[in-house]
Coordinates of C-alpha atoms in Angstrom, one line a residue:
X51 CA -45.7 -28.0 -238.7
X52 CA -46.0 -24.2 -238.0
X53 CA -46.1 -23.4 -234.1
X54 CA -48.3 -21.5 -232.1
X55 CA -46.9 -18.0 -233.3
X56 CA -46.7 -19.0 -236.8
X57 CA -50.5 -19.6 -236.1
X58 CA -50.9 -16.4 -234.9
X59 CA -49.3 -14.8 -237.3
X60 CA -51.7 -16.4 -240.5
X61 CA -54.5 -15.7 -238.4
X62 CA -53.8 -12.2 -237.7
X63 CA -53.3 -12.0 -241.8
X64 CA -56.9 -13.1 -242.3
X65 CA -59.4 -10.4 -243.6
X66 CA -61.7 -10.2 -240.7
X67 CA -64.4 -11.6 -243.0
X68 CA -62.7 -14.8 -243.7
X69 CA -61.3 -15.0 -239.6
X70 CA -65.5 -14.6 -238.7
X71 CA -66.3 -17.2 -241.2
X72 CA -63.7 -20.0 -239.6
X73 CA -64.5 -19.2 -236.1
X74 CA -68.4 -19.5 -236.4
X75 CA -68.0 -22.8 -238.7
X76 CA -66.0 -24.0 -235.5
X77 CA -67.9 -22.3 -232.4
X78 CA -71.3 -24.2 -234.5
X79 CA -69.0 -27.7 -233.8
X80 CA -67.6 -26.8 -230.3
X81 CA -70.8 -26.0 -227.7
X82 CA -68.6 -24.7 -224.9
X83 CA -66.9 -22.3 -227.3
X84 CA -70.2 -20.8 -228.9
X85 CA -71.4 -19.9 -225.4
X86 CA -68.6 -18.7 -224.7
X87 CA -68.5 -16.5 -227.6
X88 CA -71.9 -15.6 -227.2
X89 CA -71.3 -14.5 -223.4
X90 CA -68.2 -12.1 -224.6
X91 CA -70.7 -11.1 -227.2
X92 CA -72.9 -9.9 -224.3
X93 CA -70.5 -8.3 -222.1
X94 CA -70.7 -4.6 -222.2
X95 CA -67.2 -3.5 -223.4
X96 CA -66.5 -0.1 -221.4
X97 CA -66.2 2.1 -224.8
X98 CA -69.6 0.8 -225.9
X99 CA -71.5 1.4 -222.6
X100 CA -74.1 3.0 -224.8
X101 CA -75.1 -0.4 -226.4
X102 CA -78.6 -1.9 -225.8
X103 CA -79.5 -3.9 -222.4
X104 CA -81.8 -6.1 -224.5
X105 CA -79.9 -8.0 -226.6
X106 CA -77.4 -9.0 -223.8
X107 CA -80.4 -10.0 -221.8
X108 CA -82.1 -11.7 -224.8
X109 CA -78.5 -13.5 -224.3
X110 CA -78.6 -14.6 -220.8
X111 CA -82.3 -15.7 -221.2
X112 CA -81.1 -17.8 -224.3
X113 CA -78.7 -19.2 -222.3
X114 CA -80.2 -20.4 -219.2
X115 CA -82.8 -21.3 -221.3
X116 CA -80.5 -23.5 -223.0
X117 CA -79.6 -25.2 -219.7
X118 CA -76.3 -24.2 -219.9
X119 CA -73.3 -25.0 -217.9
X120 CA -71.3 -21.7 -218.4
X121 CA -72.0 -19.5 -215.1
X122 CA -73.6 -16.5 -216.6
X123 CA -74.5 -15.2 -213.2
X124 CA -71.9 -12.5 -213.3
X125 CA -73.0 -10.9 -216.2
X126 CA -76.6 -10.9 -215.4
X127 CA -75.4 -9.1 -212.3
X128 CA -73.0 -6.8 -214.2
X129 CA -76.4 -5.8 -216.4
X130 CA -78.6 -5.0 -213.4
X131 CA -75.7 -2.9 -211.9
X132 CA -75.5 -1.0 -215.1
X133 CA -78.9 -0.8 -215.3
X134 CA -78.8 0.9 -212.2
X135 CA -76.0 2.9 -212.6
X136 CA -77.2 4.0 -215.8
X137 CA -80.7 4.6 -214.3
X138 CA -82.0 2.9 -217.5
X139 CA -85.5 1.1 -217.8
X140 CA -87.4 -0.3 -215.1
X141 CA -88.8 -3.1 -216.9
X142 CA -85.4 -3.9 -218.2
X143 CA -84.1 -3.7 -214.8
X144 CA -86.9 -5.9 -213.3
X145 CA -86.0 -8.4 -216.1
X146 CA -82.4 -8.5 -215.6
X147 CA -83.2 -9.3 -211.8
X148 CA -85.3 -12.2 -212.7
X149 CA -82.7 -13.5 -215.0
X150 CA -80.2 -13.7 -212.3
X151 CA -82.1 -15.0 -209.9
X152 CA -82.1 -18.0 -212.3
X153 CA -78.8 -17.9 -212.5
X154 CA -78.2 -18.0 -208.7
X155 CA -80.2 -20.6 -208.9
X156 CA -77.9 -22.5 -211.7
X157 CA -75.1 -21.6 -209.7
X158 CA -75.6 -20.7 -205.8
X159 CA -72.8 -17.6 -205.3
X160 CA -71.6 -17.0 -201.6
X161 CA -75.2 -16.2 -200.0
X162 CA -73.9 -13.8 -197.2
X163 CA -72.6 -11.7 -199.9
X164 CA -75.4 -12.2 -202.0
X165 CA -78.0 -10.7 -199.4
X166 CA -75.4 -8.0 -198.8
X167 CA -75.7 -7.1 -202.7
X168 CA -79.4 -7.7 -203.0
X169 CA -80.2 -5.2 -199.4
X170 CA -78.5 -2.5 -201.9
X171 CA -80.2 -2.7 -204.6
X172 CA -83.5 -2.5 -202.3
X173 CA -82.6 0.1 -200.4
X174 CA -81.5 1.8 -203.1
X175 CA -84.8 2.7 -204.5
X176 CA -84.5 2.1 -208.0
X177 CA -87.1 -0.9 -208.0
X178 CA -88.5 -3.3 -206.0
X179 CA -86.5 -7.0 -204.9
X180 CA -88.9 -10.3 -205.0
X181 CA -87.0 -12.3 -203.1
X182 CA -88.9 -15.2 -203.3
X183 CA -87.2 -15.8 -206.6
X184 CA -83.4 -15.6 -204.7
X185 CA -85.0 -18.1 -201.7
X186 CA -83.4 -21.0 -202.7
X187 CA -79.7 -19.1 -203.4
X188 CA -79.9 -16.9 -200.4
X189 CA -81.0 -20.4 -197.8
X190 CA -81.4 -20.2 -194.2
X191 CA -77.3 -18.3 -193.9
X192 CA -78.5 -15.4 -196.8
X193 CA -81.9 -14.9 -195.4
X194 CA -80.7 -14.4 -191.5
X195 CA -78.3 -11.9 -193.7
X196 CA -81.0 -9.9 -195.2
X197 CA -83.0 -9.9 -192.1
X198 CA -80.2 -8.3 -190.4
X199 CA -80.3 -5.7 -193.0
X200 CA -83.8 -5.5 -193.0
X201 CA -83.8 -4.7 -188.5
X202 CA -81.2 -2.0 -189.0
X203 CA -82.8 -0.4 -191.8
X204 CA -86.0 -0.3 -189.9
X205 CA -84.4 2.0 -187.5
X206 CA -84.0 4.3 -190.0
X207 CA -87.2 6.3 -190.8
X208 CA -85.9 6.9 -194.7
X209 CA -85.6 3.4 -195.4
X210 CA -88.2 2.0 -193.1
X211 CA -91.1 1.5 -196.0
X212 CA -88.7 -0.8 -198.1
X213 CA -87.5 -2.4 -195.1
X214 CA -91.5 -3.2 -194.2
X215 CA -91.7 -4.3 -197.6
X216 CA -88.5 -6.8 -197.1
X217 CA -90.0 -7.9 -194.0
X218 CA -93.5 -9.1 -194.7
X219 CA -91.7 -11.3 -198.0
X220 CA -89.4 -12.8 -195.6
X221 CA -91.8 -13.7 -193.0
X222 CA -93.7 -14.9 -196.2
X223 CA -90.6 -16.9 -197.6
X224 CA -90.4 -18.6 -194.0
X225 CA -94.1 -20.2 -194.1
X226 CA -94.9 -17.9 -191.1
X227 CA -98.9 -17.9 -192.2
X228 CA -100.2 -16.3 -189.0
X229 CA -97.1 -13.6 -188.8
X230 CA -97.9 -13.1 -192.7
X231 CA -101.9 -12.4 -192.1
X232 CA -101.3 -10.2 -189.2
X233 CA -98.8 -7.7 -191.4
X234 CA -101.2 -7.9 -193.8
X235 CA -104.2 -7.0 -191.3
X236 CA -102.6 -3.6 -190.6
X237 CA -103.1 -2.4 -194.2
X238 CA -106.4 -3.1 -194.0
X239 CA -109.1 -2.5 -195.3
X240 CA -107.5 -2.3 -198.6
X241 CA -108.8 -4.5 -200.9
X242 CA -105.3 -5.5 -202.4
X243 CA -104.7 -6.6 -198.4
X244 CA -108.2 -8.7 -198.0
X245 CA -107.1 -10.8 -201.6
X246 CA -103.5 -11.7 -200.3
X247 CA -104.7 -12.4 -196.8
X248 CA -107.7 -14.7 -197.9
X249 CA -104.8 -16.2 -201.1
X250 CA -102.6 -16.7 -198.1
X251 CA -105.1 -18.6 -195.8
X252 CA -105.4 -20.8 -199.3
X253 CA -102.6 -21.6 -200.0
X254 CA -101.9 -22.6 -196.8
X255 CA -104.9 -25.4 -197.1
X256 CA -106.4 -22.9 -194.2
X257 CA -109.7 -23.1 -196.8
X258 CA -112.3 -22.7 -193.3
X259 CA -110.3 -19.9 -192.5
X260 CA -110.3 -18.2 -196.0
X261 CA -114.2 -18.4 -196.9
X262 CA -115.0 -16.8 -193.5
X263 CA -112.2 -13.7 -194.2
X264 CA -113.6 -13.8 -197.8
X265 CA -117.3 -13.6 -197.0
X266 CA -116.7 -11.0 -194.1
X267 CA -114.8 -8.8 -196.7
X268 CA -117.1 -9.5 -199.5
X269 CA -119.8 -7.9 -197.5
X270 CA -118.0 -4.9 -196.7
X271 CA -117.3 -4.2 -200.6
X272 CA -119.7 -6.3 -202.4
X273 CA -118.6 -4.6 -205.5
X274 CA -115.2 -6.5 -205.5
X275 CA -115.4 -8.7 -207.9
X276 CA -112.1 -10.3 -207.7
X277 CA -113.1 -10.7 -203.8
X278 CA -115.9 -12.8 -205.2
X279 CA -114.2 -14.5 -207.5
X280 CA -112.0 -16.1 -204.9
X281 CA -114.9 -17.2 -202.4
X282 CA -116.7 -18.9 -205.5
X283 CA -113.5 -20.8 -206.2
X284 CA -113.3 -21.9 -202.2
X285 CA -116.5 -23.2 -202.3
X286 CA -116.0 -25.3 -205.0
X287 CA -112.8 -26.8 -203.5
X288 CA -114.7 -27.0 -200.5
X289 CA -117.1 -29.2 -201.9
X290 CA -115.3 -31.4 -204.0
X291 CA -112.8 -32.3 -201.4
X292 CA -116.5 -32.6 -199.2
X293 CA -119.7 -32.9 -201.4
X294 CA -121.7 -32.7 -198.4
X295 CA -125.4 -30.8 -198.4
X296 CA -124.1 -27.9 -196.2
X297 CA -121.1 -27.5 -198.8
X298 CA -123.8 -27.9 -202.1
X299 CA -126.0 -24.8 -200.1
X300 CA -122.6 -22.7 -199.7
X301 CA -121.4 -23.1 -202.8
X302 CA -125.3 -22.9 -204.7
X303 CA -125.4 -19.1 -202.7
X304 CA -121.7 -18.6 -204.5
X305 CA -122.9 -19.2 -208.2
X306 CA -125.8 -17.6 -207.7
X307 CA -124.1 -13.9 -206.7
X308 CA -121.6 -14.8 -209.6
X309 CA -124.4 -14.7 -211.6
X310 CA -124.3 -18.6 -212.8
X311 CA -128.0 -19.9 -211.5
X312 CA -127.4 -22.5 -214.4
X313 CA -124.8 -24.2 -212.7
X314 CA -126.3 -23.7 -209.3
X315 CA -129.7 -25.7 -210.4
X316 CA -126.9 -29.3 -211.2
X317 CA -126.5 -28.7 -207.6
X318 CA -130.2 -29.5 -206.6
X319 CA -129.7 -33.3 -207.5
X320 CA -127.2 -33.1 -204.1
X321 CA -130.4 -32.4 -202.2
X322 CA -132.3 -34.5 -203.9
X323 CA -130.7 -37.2 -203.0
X324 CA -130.3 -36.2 -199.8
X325 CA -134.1 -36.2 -199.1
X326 CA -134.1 -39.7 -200.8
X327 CA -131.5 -41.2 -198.3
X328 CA -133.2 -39.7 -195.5
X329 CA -136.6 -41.3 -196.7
X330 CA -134.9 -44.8 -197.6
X331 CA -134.2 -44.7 -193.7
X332 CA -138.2 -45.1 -192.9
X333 CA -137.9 -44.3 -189.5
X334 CA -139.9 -40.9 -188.0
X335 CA -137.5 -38.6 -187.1
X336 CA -135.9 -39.5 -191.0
X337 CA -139.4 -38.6 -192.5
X338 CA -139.5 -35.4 -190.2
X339 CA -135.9 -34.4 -191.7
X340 CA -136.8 -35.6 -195.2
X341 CA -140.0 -32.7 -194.9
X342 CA -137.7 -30.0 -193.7
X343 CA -135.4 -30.9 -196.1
X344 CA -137.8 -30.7 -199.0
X345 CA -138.5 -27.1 -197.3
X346 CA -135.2 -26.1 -198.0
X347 CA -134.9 -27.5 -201.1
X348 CA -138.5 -25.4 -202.8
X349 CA -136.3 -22.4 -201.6
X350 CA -133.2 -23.4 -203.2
X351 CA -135.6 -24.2 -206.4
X352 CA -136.5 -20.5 -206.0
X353 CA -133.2 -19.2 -205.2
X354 CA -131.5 -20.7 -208.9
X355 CA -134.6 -19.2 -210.3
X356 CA -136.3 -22.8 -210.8
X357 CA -139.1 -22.2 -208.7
X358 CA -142.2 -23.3 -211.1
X359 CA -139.4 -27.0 -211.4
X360 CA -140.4 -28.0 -207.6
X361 CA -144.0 -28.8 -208.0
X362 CA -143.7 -31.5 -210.5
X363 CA -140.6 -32.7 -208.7
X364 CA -143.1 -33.0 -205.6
X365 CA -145.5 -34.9 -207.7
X366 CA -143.4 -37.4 -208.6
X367 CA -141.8 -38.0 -205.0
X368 CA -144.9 -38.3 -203.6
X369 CA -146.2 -40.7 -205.9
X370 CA -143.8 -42.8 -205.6
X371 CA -143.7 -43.0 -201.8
X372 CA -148.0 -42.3 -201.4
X373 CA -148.4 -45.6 -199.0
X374 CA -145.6 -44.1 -196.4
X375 CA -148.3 -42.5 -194.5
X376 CA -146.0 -40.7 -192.2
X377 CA -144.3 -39.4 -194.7
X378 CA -146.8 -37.7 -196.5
X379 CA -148.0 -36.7 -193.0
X380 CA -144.6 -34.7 -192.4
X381 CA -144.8 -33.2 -195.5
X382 CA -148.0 -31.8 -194.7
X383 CA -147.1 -30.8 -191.4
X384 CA -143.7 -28.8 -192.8
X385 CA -146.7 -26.7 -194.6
X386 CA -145.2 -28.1 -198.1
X387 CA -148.5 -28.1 -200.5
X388 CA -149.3 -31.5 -201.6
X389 CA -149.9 -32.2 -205.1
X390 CA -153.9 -32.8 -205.8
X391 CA -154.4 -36.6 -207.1

């Protein structure tokens, strides 16, 4: 039975053709020892600094896709330090980030030192740090780092637009919504600033709050499309979470200014019923509101561009409730024009 030299010693007399051949037929058995292999694969060797980034990142992302155990957070930092070093692509570099934030994430390093690390690549300049995708590595200990960082730098007038930038993700990151909205108020009236501010009020389940910053914007810049975008999509949550008449007129004027009277008219049936509750009451002051109700609705018939629609819906309300004299009284008294018998 040869020993470990006399192992050596064969191996090293292998062609490198045949050595490649028995190593891959074994790292293909032997998990741990193909990611391994793949992960020296990756490393940048020092004589061959001017390989390609992507394949080595194509690498890492393989790997954590993988849900690997290996820790391949050092080399994703290695690449974004050469990256850097090498002033090489910024998409490249904004990749490599991502993919060791995931790998932080796999495998938490020290988070003091982390912050340190990440405040120099910020203040560096060469790209922008979402942090929000180191929150869970960095935890409470790494993000009172970077906020120590983030204070000094601040003092310094060079670096005080990345530290602002720093700042408004951490108070984001904390859940600070009120702090968040009032850095974002001092860049308005941006339209970039009015979207996050009304996406933060949102998110935040501050929906009130959001369709009243959204509408007051929307009217300053009715041309903002995105702007309008977002108020349609808060009245609709609005009124499915509260399918209430007030909620079916807000969201009706919404679809309407998006241009979608189609889908505005399905919301008519809301008052429709509405007026048939309030009649199915048969007291006075329920026939009074069914009659200003009906007022309302003939506009909203108007408004979704169904306005020739509300006369025979009249005709058949009426005849169907002709021997509640009040009613019909009401009616006429709201100036609504009664169908002729």
């Amino acid at each position: 039975m040869c020993g470990v030299t006399d192992l050596r010693a064969y191996l090293s007399s292998l062609d490198s053709e045949t050595l490649a051949g028995l190593l891959h037929e074994q790292a293909e058995r032997d998990p741990e020892l193909r990611r391994s292999l793949e992960l020296r694969a990756a490393a940048p060797e020092p004589q061959a600094e001017v390989a390609k980034i992507g394949p080595v990142l194509d690498t890492v992302q393989r790997l954590l896709d993988s849900g690997t155990r290996a820790d391949v957070a050092p080399l994703a930092r290695r690449t974004v330090e050469r990256i850097c070093r090498d002033e090489g692509d910024g998409a490249e570099l904004r990749r490599a980030l991502g993919l060791y934030a995931r790998a932080c994430a796999a495998r938490p390093p020290d988070p003091v030192e982390l912050a340190d690390w990440l405040a120099g690549i910020a203040f560096d300049g060469r790209t922008e740090i979402d942090l929000a995708q180191f929150a869970v590595p960095l935890g409470e200990t790494g993000l009172a780092q970077l906020r120590s960082h983030v204070d000094r730098a601040g003092r310094d007038r060079a670096k005080r637009p990345v530290a602002e930038r720093l700042h408004e993700q951490l108070v984001e990151i904390s859940g600070d919504v009120d702090g968040l909205v009032a850095i974002l108020s001092k860049q308005l009236p941006t339209m970039e600033a009015s979207l996050r501010i009304v996406r933060v009020l949102r998110a935040a389940g501050r929906t009130s709050e959001a369709i009243t910053y959204a509408a007051r914007a929307l009217k300053q810049d009715p041309a903002a499309t995105e702007l309008a975008d977002d108020v349609l999509g808060l009245r609709r949550a609005e009124f499915d979470r509260e399918p209430t008449v007030a909620n079916a007129d807000a969201l009706i004027e919404a679809l309407v200014a998006a241009g979608r009277e189609d889908e505005a008219a399905e919301l008519l049936e809301v008052h429709r019923a509405h007026v048939e509750e309030l009649i199915g009451s048969r007291t006075v002051e329920h026939y009074r509101e069914a009659a200003r109700a009906l007022r309302r609705l003939r506009k909203l018939y108007r408004t979704v561009g169904r306005g020739a629609d509300f006369a025979p819906y009249l005709a058949e309300l009426v005849g169907r409730h002709k021997r509640k004299v009040r009613l019909i009284t009401e009616i006429r008294n709201a100036r609504i024009a009664l169908p002729k018998e």
